[in-house]
C-alpha cells in the first residue's frame, strides 16, 4: 500500500505542474525556492517592465528585499515594491498611448493610504544602538609552502 500511495502522491503533484511549453519564463517558473533575496531591490524599479515581470515569476516561500534607499518617495514605487513581495495593494493601472501612467496613484487617497500602511508595516530600518566598538588590528604572518606560492602565482 505504501508504494501505491507514493505513486498516487507523485502523480497528483506532477499533474499540478504545467508543461514547460506553456510557461512564459520556464527557468524561473519550474523551480520553487525556499527564499529569494532581492539585493538593492530599489534599482529594479528602473528596469524595463518585461524584466520586472520576469522577477515576479520566481516562486518562493519567502521573499526578502535589501536596500539602503527604499522607494518611499512615491506611491508607484511603494506599489512596485509591494508587488515584488506579493502584497496586493488597491490600484488601477491606467494605460495611455504613451505607456503606463502611474502618476495618478499619488493623487488617489485610497491607494496612497494603502501604500503608506504597507510602508509602515513592512519597511524597517535597522539602526545599531551599540556603544562605540573599538577596532583592534591583529597581524598574522603566513608563510606559504612552495606549492602554495606556485598556485597563487599561477592565477
Tab-separated table of C-alpha atoms in Angstrom:
chain	number	residue	atom	x	y	z
A	1	UNK	CA	0.000	0.000	0.000
A	2	UNK	CA	2.852	2.388	0.737
A	3	UNK	CA	4.181	2.110	-2.808
A	4	UNK	CA	0.770	2.840	-4.260
A	5	UNK	CA	0.369	5.911	-2.021
A	6	UNK	CA	3.757	7.223	-3.078
A	7	UNK	CA	2.855	6.711	-6.745
A	8	UNK	CA	-0.522	8.412	-6.232
A	9	UNK	CA	1.114	11.363	-4.452
A	10	UNK	CA	3.723	11.679	-7.214
A	11	UNK	CA	1.030	11.549	-9.891
A	12	UNK	CA	-1.063	14.143	-8.081
A	13	UNK	CA	1.859	16.540	-7.654
A	14	UNK	CA	3.027	16.108	-11.244
A	15	UNK	CA	-0.477	16.819	-12.526
A	16	UNK	CA	-0.312	20.280	-10.896
A	17	UNK	CA	2.824	21.236	-12.823
A	18	UNK	CA	2.028	22.752	-16.225
A	19	UNK	CA	4.099	21.682	-19.217
A	20	UNK	CA	7.220	23.790	-19.840
A	21	UNK	CA	5.893	24.872	-23.242
A	22	UNK	CA	3.039	26.765	-21.536
A	23	UNK	CA	5.321	28.777	-19.223
A	24	UNK	CA	6.496	32.299	-20.068
A	25	UNK	CA	9.752	32.003	-18.100
A	26	UNK	CA	10.360	28.238	-17.727
A	27	UNK	CA	13.708	28.557	-15.971
A	28	UNK	CA	12.099	30.707	-13.278
A	29	UNK	CA	8.677	29.100	-13.035
A	30	UNK	CA	9.739	25.457	-12.872
A	31	UNK	CA	11.601	25.837	-9.565
A	32	UNK	CA	10.217	26.617	-6.154
A	33	UNK	CA	12.718	28.343	-3.881
A	34	UNK	CA	12.624	28.460	-0.135
A	35	UNK	CA	13.847	32.068	-0.049
A	36	UNK	CA	14.594	34.730	-2.630
A	37	UNK	CA	16.620	37.793	-1.652
A	38	UNK	CA	16.473	40.854	-3.889
A	39	UNK	CA	19.610	42.828	-3.095
A	40	UNK	CA	19.416	46.575	-3.797
A	41	UNK	CA	15.875	45.991	-5.000
A	42	UNK	CA	15.158	49.723	-5.280
A	43	UNK	CA	17.155	49.625	-8.526
A	44	UNK	CA	14.675	47.145	-10.009
A	45	UNK	CA	12.042	49.873	-10.248
A	46	UNK	CA	14.073	51.487	-13.061
A	47	UNK	CA	14.255	48.273	-15.115
A	48	UNK	CA	12.077	47.573	-18.128
A	49	UNK	CA	8.594	46.233	-17.451
A	50	UNK	CA	9.485	42.890	-19.037
A	51	UNK	CA	12.377	42.434	-16.600
A	52	UNK	CA	10.194	43.415	-13.672
A	53	UNK	CA	7.578	40.928	-14.815
A	54	UNK	CA	10.173	38.161	-15.104
A	55	UNK	CA	11.144	38.736	-11.452
A	56	UNK	CA	7.509	38.274	-10.478
A	57	UNK	CA	7.681	34.734	-11.881
A	58	UNK	CA	10.088	33.494	-9.217
A	59	UNK	CA	8.198	31.209	-6.871
A	60	UNK	CA	9.345	31.127	-3.272
A	61	UNK	CA	8.088	30.661	0.230
A	62	UNK	CA	9.889	33.779	1.457
A	63	UNK	CA	10.789	36.968	-0.429
A	64	UNK	CA	13.212	39.424	1.102
A	65	UNK	CA	14.374	42.776	-0.178
A	66	UNK	CA	17.517	44.577	0.902
A	67	UNK	CA	18.183	48.203	0.150
A	68	UNK	CA	19.636	51.274	1.737
A	69	UNK	CA	17.158	53.543	-0.036
A	70	UNK	CA	13.646	52.072	-0.314
A	71	UNK	CA	11.411	53.818	-2.872
A	72	UNK	CA	9.201	55.592	-0.332
A	73	UNK	CA	9.001	58.869	-2.256
A	74	UNK	CA	6.120	57.850	-4.490
A	75	UNK	CA	3.056	55.687	-4.250
A	76	UNK	CA	4.017	53.985	-7.518
A	77	UNK	CA	7.369	52.975	-6.013
A	78	UNK	CA	5.664	51.515	-2.957
A	79	UNK	CA	3.175	49.622	-5.113
A	80	UNK	CA	6.004	48.183	-7.204
A	81	UNK	CA	7.811	47.150	-4.033
A	82	UNK	CA	4.656	45.549	-2.646
A	83	UNK	CA	4.047	43.635	-5.866
A	84	UNK	CA	7.608	42.299	-5.789
A	85	UNK	CA	6.836	40.803	-2.377
A	86	UNK	CA	3.396	39.539	-3.445
A	87	UNK	CA	1.417	42.048	-1.400
A	88	UNK	CA	-1.587	43.263	-3.382
A	89	UNK	CA	-2.498	46.900	-2.890
A	90	UNK	CA	-5.573	48.523	-4.410
A	91	UNK	CA	-4.990	50.475	-7.561
A	92	UNK	CA	-5.850	50.646	-11.209
A	93	UNK	CA	-3.193	50.836	-13.892
A	94	UNK	CA	-4.040	53.497	-16.454
A	95	UNK	CA	-2.623	52.711	-19.876
A	96	UNK	CA	-2.269	55.581	-22.316
A	97	UNK	CA	-0.887	55.633	-25.862
A	98	UNK	CA	2.414	56.798	-24.314
A	99	UNK	CA	2.570	53.838	-21.911
A	100	UNK	CA	1.500	53.209	-18.350
A	101	UNK	CA	0.646	56.260	-16.256
A	102	UNK	CA	1.381	55.636	-12.590
A	103	UNK	CA	1.295	59.295	-11.550
A	104	UNK	CA	-2.456	59.090	-10.840
A	105	UNK	CA	-1.743	56.758	-7.923
A	106	UNK	CA	-0.163	59.606	-5.942
A	107	UNK	CA	-3.435	61.554	-6.237
A	108	UNK	CA	-5.752	58.677	-5.234
A	109	UNK	CA	-6.296	58.860	-1.449
A	110	UNK	CA	-7.241	55.170	-1.089
A	111	UNK	CA	-4.177	53.956	-2.977
A	112	UNK	CA	-1.873	56.397	-1.155
A	113	UNK	CA	-3.228	55.310	2.238
A	114	UNK	CA	-2.775	51.615	1.375
A	115	UNK	CA	0.794	52.274	0.193
A	116	UNK	CA	1.561	54.186	3.409
A	117	UNK	CA	0.174	51.330	5.512
A	118	UNK	CA	2.324	48.878	3.567
A	119	UNK	CA	5.400	51.030	4.179
A	120	UNK	CA	4.748	51.387	7.916
A	121	UNK	CA	4.178	47.652	8.327
A	122	UNK	CA	6.822	46.112	6.064
A	123	UNK	CA	9.668	48.623	5.767
A	124	UNK	CA	12.082	48.976	8.593
A	125	UNK	CA	15.461	50.494	9.121
A	126	UNK	CA	17.988	48.721	11.240
A	127	UNK	CA	19.974	51.030	13.443
A	128	UNK	CA	22.691	49.941	15.780
A	129	UNK	CA	22.156	51.228	19.296
A	130	UNK	CA	25.527	49.957	20.376
A	131	UNK	CA	28.320	51.748	22.152
A	132	UNK	CA	31.389	52.570	20.144
A	133	UNK	CA	33.114	49.368	19.070
A	134	UNK	CA	36.875	49.573	19.351
A	135	UNK	CA	38.891	48.388	16.387
A	136	UNK	CA	41.852	46.158	17.090
A	137	UNK	CA	44.228	45.044	14.401
A	138	UNK	CA	45.970	41.712	14.700
A	139	UNK	CA	48.534	40.810	12.047
A	140	UNK	CA	49.346	37.178	11.392
A	141	UNK	CA	52.253	36.391	9.113
A	142	UNK	CA	51.563	33.391	6.941
A	143	UNK	CA	54.405	31.546	5.287
A	144	UNK	CA	53.269	29.654	2.198
A	145	UNK	CA	54.876	26.473	1.029
A	146	UNK	CA	56.454	26.404	-2.422
A	147	UNK	CA	53.415	24.540	-3.804
A	148	UNK	CA	51.003	27.145	-2.371
A	149	UNK	CA	53.064	30.013	-3.807
A	150	UNK	CA	53.010	28.323	-7.212
A	151	UNK	CA	49.206	28.055	-7.032
A	152	UNK	CA	48.783	31.752	-6.173
A	153	UNK	CA	51.269	32.929	-8.791
A	154	UNK	CA	49.628	30.784	-11.458
A	155	UNK	CA	46.383	32.731	-11.190
